[in-house]
PDB file of C-alpha atoms and ligand atoms in Angstrom:
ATOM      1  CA  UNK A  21     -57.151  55.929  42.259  1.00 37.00           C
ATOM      2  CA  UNK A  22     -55.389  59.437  43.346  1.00 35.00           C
ATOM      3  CA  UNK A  23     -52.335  57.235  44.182  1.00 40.00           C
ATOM      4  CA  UNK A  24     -51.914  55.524  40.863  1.00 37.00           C
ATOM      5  CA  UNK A  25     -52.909  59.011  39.046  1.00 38.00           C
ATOM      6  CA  UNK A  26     -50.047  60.594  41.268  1.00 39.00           C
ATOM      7  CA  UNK A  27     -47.417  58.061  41.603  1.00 39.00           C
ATOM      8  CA  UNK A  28     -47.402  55.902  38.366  1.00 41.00           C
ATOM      9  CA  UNK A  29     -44.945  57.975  36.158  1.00 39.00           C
ATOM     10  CA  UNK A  30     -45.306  55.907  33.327  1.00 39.00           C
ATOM     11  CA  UNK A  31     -48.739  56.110  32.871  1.00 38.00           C
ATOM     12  CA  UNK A  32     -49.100  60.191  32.147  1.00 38.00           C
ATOM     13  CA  UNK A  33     -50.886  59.379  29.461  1.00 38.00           C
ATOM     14  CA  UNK A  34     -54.254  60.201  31.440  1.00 37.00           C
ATOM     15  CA  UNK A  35     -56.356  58.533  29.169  1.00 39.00           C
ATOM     16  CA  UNK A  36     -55.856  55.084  29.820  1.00 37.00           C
ATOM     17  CA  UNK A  37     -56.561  55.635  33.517  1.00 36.00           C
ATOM     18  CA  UNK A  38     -59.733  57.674  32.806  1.00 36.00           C
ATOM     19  CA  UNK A  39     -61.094  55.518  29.966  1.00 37.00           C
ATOM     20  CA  UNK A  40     -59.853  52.301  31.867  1.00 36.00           C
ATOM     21  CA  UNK A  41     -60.419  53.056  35.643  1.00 38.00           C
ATOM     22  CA  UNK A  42     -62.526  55.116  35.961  1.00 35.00           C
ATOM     23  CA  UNK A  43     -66.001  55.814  38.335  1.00 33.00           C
ATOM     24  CA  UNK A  44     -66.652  51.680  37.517  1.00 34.00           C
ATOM     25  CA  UNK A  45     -63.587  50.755  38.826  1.00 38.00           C
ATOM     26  CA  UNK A  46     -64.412  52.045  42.394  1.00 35.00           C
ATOM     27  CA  UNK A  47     -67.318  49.939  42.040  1.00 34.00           C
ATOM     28  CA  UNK A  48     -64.997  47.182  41.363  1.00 37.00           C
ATOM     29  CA  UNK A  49     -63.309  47.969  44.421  1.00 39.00           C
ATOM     30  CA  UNK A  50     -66.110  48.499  46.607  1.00 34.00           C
ATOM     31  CA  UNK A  51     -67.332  45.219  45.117  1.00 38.00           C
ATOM     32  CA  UNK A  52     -63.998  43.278  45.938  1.00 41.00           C
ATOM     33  CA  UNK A  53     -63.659  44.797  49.850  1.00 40.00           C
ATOM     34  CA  UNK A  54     -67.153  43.771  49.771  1.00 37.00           C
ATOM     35  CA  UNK A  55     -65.495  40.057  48.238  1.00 41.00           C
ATOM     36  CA  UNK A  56     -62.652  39.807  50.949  1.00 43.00           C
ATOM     37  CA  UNK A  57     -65.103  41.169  54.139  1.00 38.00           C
ATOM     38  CA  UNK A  58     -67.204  38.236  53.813  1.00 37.00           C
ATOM     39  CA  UNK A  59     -67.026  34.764  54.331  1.00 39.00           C
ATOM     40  CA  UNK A  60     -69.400  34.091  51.986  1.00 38.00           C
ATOM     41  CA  UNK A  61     -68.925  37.156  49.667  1.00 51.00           C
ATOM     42  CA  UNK A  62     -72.469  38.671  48.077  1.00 38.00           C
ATOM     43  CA  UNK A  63     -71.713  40.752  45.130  1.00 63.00           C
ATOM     44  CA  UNK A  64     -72.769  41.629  41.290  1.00 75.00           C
ATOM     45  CA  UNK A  65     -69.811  40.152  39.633  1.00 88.00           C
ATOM     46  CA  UNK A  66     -70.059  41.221  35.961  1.00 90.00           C
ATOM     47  CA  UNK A  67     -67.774  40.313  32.881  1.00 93.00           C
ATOM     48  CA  UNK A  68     -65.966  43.554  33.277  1.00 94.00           C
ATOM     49  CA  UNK A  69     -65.220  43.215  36.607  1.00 92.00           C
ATOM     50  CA  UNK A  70     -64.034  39.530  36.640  1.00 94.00           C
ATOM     51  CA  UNK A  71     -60.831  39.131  37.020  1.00 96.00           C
ATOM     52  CA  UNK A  72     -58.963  37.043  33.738  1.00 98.00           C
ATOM     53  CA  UNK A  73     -59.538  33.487  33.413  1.00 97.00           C
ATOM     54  CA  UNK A  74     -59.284  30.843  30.949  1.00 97.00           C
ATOM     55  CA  UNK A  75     -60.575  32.177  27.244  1.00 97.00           C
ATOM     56  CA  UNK A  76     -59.560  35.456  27.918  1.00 98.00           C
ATOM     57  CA  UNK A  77     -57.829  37.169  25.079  1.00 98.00           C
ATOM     58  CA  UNK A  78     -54.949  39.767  26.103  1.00 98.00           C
ATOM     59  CA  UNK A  79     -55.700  42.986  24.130  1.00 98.00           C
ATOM     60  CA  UNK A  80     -53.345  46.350  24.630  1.00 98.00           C
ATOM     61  CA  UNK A  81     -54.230  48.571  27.397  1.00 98.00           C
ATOM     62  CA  UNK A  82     -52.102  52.027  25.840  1.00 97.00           C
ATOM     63  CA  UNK A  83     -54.876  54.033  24.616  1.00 97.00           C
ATOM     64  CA  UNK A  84     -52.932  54.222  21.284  1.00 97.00           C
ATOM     65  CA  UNK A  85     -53.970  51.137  20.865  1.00 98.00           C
ATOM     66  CA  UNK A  86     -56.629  49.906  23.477  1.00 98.00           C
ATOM     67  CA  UNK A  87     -58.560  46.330  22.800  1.00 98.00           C
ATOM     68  CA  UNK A  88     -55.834  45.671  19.782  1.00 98.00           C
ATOM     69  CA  UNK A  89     -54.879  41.773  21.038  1.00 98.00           C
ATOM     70  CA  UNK A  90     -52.016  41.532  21.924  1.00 98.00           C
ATOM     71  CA  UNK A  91     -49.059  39.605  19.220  1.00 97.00           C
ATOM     72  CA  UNK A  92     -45.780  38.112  20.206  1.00 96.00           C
ATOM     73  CA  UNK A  93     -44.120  40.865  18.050  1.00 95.00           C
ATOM     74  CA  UNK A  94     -45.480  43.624  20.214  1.00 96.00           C
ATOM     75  CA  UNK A  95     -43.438  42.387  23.029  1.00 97.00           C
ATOM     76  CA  UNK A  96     -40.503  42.760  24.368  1.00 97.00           C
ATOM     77  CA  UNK A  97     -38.001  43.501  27.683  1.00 98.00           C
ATOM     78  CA  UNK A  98     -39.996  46.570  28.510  1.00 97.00           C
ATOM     79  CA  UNK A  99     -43.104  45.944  29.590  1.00 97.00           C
ATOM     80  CA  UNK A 100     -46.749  46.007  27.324  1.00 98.00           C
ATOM     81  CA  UNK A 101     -49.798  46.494  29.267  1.00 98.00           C
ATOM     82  CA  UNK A 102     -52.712  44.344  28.909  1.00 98.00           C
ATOM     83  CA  UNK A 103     -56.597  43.643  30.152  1.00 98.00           C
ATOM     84  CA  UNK A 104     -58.270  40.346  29.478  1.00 98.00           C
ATOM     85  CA  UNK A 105     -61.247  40.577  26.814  1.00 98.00           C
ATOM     86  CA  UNK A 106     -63.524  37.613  27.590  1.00 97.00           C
ATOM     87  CA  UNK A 107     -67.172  37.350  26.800  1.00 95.00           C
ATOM     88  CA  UNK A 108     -70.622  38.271  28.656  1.00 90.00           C
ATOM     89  CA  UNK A 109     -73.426  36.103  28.253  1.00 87.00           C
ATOM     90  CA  UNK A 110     -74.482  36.640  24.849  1.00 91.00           C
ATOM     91  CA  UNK A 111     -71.207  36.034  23.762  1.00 92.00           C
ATOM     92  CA  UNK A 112     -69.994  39.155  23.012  1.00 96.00           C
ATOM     93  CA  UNK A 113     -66.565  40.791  23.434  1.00 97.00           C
ATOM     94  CA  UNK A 114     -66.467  42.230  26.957  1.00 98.00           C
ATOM     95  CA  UNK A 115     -62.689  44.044  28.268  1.00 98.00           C
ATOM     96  CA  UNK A 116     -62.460  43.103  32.048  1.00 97.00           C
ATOM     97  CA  UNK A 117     -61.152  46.670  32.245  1.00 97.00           C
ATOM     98  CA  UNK A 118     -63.470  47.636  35.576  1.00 94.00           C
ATOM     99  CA  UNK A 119     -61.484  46.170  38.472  1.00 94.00           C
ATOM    100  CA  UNK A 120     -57.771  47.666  38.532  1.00 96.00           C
ATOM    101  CA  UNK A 121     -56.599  44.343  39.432  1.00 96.00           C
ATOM    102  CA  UNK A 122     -56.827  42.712  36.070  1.00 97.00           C
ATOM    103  CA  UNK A 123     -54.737  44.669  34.636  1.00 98.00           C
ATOM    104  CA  UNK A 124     -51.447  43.107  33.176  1.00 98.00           C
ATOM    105  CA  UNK A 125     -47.942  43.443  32.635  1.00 98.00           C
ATOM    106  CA  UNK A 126     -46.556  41.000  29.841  1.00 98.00           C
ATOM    107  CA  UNK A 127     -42.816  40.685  28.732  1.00 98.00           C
ATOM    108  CA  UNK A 128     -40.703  38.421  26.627  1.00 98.00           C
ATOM    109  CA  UNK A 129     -37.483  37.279  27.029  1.00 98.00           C
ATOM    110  CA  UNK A 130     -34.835  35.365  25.004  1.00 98.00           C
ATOM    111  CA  UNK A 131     -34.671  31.932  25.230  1.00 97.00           C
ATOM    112  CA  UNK A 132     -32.947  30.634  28.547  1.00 97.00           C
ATOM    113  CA  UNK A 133     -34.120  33.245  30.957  1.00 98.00           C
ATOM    114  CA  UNK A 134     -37.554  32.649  32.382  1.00 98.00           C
ATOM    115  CA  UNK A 135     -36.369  30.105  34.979  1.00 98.00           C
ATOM    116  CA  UNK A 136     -38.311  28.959  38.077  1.00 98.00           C
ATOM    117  CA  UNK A 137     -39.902  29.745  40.233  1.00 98.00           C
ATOM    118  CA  UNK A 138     -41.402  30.809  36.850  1.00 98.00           C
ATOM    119  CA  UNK A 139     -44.181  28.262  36.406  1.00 98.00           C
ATOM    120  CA  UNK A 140     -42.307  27.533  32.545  1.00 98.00           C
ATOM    121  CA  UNK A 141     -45.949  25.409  31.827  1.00 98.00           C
ATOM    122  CA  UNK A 142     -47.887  28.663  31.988  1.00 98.00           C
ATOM    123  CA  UNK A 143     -45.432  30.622  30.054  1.00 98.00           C
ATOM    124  CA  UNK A 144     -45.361  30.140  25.837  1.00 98.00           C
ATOM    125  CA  UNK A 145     -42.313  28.586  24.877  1.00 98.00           C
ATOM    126  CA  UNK A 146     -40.482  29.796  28.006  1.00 98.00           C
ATOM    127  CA  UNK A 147     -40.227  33.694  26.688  1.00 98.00           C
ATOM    128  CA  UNK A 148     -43.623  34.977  27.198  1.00 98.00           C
ATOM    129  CA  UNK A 149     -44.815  36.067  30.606  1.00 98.00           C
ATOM    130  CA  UNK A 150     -47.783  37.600  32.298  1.00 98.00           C
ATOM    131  CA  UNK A 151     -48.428  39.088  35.682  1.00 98.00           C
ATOM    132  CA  UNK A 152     -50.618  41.080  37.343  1.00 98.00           C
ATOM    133  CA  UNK A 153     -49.672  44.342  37.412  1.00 98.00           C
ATOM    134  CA  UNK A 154     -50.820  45.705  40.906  1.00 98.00           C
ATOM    135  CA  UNK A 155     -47.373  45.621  43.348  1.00 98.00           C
ATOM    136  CA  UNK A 156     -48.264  43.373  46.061  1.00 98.00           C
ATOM    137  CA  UNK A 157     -47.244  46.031  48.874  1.00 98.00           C
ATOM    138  CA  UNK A 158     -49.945  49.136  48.578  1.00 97.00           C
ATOM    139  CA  UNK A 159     -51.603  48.294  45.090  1.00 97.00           C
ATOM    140  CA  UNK A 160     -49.500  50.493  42.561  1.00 98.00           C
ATOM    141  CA  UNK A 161     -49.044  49.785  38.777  1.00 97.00           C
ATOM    142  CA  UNK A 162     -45.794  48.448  38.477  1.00 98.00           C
ATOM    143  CA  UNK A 163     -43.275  49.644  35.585  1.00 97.00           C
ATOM    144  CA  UNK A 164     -40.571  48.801  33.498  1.00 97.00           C
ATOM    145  CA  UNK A 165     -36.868  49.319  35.589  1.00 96.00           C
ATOM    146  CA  UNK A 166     -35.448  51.998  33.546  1.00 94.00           C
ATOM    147  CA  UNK A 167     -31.981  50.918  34.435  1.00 95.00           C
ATOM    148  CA  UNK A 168     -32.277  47.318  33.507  1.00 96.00           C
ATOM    149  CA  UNK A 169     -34.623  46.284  30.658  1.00 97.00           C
ATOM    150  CA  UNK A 170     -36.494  43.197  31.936  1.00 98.00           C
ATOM    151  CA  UNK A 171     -37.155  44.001  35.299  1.00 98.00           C
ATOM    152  CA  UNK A 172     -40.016  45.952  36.767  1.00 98.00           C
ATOM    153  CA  UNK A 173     -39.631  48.552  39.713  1.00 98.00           C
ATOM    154  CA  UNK A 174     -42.706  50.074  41.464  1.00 98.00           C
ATOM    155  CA  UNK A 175     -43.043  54.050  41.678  1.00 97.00           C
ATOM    156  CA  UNK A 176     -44.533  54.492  44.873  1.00 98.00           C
ATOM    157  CA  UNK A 177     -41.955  52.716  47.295  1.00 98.00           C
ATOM    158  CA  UNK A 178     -39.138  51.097  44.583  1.00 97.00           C
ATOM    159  CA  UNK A 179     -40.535  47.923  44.995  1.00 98.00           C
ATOM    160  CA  UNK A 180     -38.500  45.679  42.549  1.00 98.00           C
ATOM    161  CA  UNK A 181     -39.905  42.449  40.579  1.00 98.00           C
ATOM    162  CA  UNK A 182     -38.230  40.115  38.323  1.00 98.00           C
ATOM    163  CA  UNK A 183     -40.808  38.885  36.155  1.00 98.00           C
ATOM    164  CA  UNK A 184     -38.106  36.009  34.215  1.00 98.00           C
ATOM    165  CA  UNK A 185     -37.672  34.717  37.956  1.00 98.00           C
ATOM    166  CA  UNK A 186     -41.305  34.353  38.438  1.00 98.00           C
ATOM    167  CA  UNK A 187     -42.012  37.703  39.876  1.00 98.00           C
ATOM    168  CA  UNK A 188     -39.934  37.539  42.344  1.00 98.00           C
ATOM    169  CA  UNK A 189     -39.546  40.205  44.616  1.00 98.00           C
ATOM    170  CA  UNK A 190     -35.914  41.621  44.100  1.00 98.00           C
ATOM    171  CA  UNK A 191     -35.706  44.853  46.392  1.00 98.00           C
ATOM    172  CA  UNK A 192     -38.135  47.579  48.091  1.00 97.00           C
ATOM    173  CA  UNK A 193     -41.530  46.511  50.821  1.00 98.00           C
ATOM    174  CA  UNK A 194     -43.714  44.009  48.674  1.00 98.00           C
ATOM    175  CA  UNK A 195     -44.604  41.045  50.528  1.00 97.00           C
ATOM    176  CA  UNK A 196     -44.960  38.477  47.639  1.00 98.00           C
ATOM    177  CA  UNK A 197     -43.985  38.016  44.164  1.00 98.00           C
ATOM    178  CA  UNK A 198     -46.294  39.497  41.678  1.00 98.00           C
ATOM    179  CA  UNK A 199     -49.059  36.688  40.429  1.00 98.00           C
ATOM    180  CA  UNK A 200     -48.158  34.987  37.121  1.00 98.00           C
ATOM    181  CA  UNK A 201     -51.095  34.513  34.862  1.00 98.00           C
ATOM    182  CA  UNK A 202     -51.399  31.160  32.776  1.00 98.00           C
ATOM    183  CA  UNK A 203     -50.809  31.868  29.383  1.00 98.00           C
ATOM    184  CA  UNK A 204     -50.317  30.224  25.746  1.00 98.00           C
ATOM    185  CA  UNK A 205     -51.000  31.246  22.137  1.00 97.00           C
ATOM    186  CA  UNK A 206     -53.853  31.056  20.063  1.00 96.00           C
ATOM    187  CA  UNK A 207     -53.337  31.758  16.597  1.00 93.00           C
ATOM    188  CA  UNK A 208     -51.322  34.366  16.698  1.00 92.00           C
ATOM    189  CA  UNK A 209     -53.699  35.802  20.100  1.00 97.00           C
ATOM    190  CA  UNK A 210     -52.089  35.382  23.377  1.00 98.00           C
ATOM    191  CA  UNK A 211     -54.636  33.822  25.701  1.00 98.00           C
ATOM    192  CA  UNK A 212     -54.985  33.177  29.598  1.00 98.00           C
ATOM    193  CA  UNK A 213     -55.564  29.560  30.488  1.00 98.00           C
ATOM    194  CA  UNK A 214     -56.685  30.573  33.769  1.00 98.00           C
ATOM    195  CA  UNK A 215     -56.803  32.604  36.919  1.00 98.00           C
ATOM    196  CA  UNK A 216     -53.627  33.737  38.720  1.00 98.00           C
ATOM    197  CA  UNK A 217     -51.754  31.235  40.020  1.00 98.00           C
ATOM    198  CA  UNK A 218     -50.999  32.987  42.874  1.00 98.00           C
ATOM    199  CA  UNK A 219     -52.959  35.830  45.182  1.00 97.00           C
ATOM    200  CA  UNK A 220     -53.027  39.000  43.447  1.00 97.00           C
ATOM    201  CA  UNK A 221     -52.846  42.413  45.364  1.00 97.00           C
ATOM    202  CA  UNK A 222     -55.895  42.558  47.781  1.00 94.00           C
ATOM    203  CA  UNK A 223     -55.449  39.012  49.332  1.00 94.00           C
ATOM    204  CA  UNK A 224     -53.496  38.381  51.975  1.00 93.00           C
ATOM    205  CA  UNK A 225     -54.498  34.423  52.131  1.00 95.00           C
ATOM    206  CA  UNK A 226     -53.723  32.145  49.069  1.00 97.00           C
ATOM    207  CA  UNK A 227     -57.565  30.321  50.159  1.00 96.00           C
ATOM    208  CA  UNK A 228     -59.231  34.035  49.753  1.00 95.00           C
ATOM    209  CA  UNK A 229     -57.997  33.850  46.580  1.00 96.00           C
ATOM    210  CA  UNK A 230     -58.725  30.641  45.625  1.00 96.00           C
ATOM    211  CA  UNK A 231     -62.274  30.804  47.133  1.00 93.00           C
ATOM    212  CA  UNK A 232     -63.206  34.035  45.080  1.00 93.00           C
ATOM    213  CA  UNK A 233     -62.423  32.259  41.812  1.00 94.00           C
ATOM    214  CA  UNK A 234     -64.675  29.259  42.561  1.00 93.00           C
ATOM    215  CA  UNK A 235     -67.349  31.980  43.112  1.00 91.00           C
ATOM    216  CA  UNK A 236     -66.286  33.875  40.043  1.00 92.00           C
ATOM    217  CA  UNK A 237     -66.762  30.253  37.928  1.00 90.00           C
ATOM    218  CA  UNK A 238     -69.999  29.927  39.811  1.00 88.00           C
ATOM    219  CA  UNK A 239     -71.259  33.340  38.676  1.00 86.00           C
ATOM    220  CA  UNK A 240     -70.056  33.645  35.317  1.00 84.00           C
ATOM    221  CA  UNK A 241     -69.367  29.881  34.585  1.00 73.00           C
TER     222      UNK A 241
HETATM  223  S1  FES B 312     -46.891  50.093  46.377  1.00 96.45           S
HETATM  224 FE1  FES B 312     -45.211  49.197  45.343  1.00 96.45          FE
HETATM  225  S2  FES B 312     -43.558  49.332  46.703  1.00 96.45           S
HETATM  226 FE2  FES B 312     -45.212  50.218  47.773  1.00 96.45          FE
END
């Protein structure tokens, strides 16, 4: 958490880390080292900590306008930060804001240029994207390339991302693109239509990943 506080220039706006991340996210960490030690992980997954999955509705992350969901006309080539919302288990609106790993980076893009490796089924209409928003080298929230509108460049180490090429890494240490979450509209709600489809930051196996979300559909299912 000192890293991001220090090194994420775009999010000075303390307030959305302390609100957001706070003392329950190291529990969310703790929990998820706990996750990745084990074959057989034994934790206390709760809705806030899950990570998003199919349901989940994208609401804003900026304080200025925390749990507002998220509309196509709030988006654009710089990045808008999201967490899922899903529900707990009497159905009520929970924000999986508790593990630092859910957190999302969403963009759209004029028509033509989300191409593949972009998985174009889990985008809407080929112009809306989401990621996760930890770089996959050291864990960092990932911004908005201030040079280049559409891109995304990380503050600790210049990683580089292009999130229209599937978040493909473009420049910098990071060892994998950044995970694309499944996405269409609802309404006018953006919502996931399941977990990432690729290892998010804190995996180094594909299976890891893909094991912890058959435990997280066990648990919360
Ligand atoms: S944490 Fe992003 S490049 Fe190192």
């Amino acid at each position: 958490m000192t890293r991001y506080r220090k090194q994420d220039p775009e999010l000075t706006r303390r307030k959305f880390i302390n609100a957001a991340m706070g003392g329950a996210a190291a529990v969310g960490t703790l929990s998820l080292v706990s996750a990745l030690g084990s074959a057989k992980p034994v934790f206390r997954l709760t809705p806030a900590l899950a990570p998003p999955m199919a349901g989940d509705v994208l609401v804003h992350a900026d304080p200025s306008r925390y749990g507002e969901p998220v509309k196509v006309s709030d988006l654009g080539l710089q990045l808008v930060r999201a967490w899922p919302q899903g529900k707990d288990k009497n159905g009520d609106p929970v924000i999986r804001d508790q593990d630092p790993t859910s957190v999302l980076a969403i963009f759209k893009y004029p028509a033509g240029q989300v191409q593949e490796p972009t998985d174009l089924n889990a985008t809407i209409d080929g112009q809306i994207v989401a990621y996760g928003d930890r770089c996959m080298h050291a864990g960092c929230n990932v911004g908005n390339n201030d040079q280049q509108p559409g891109l995304m460049n990380c503050p600790c180490h210049s990683g580089q991302y292009d999130p229209k090429l599937g978040g493909k890494v473009i420049g910098g240490p990071p060892p994998a693109p950044l995970p694309q979450l499944p996405i269409k509209m609802d309404g006018d709600k953006i919502v996931a239509t399941g977990f990432f489809l690729s290892r998010p930051y804190g995996y180094t196996k594909e299976e890891d990943w893909k094991a912890y979300t058959e435990q997280v559909k066990e648990v919360l299912g």
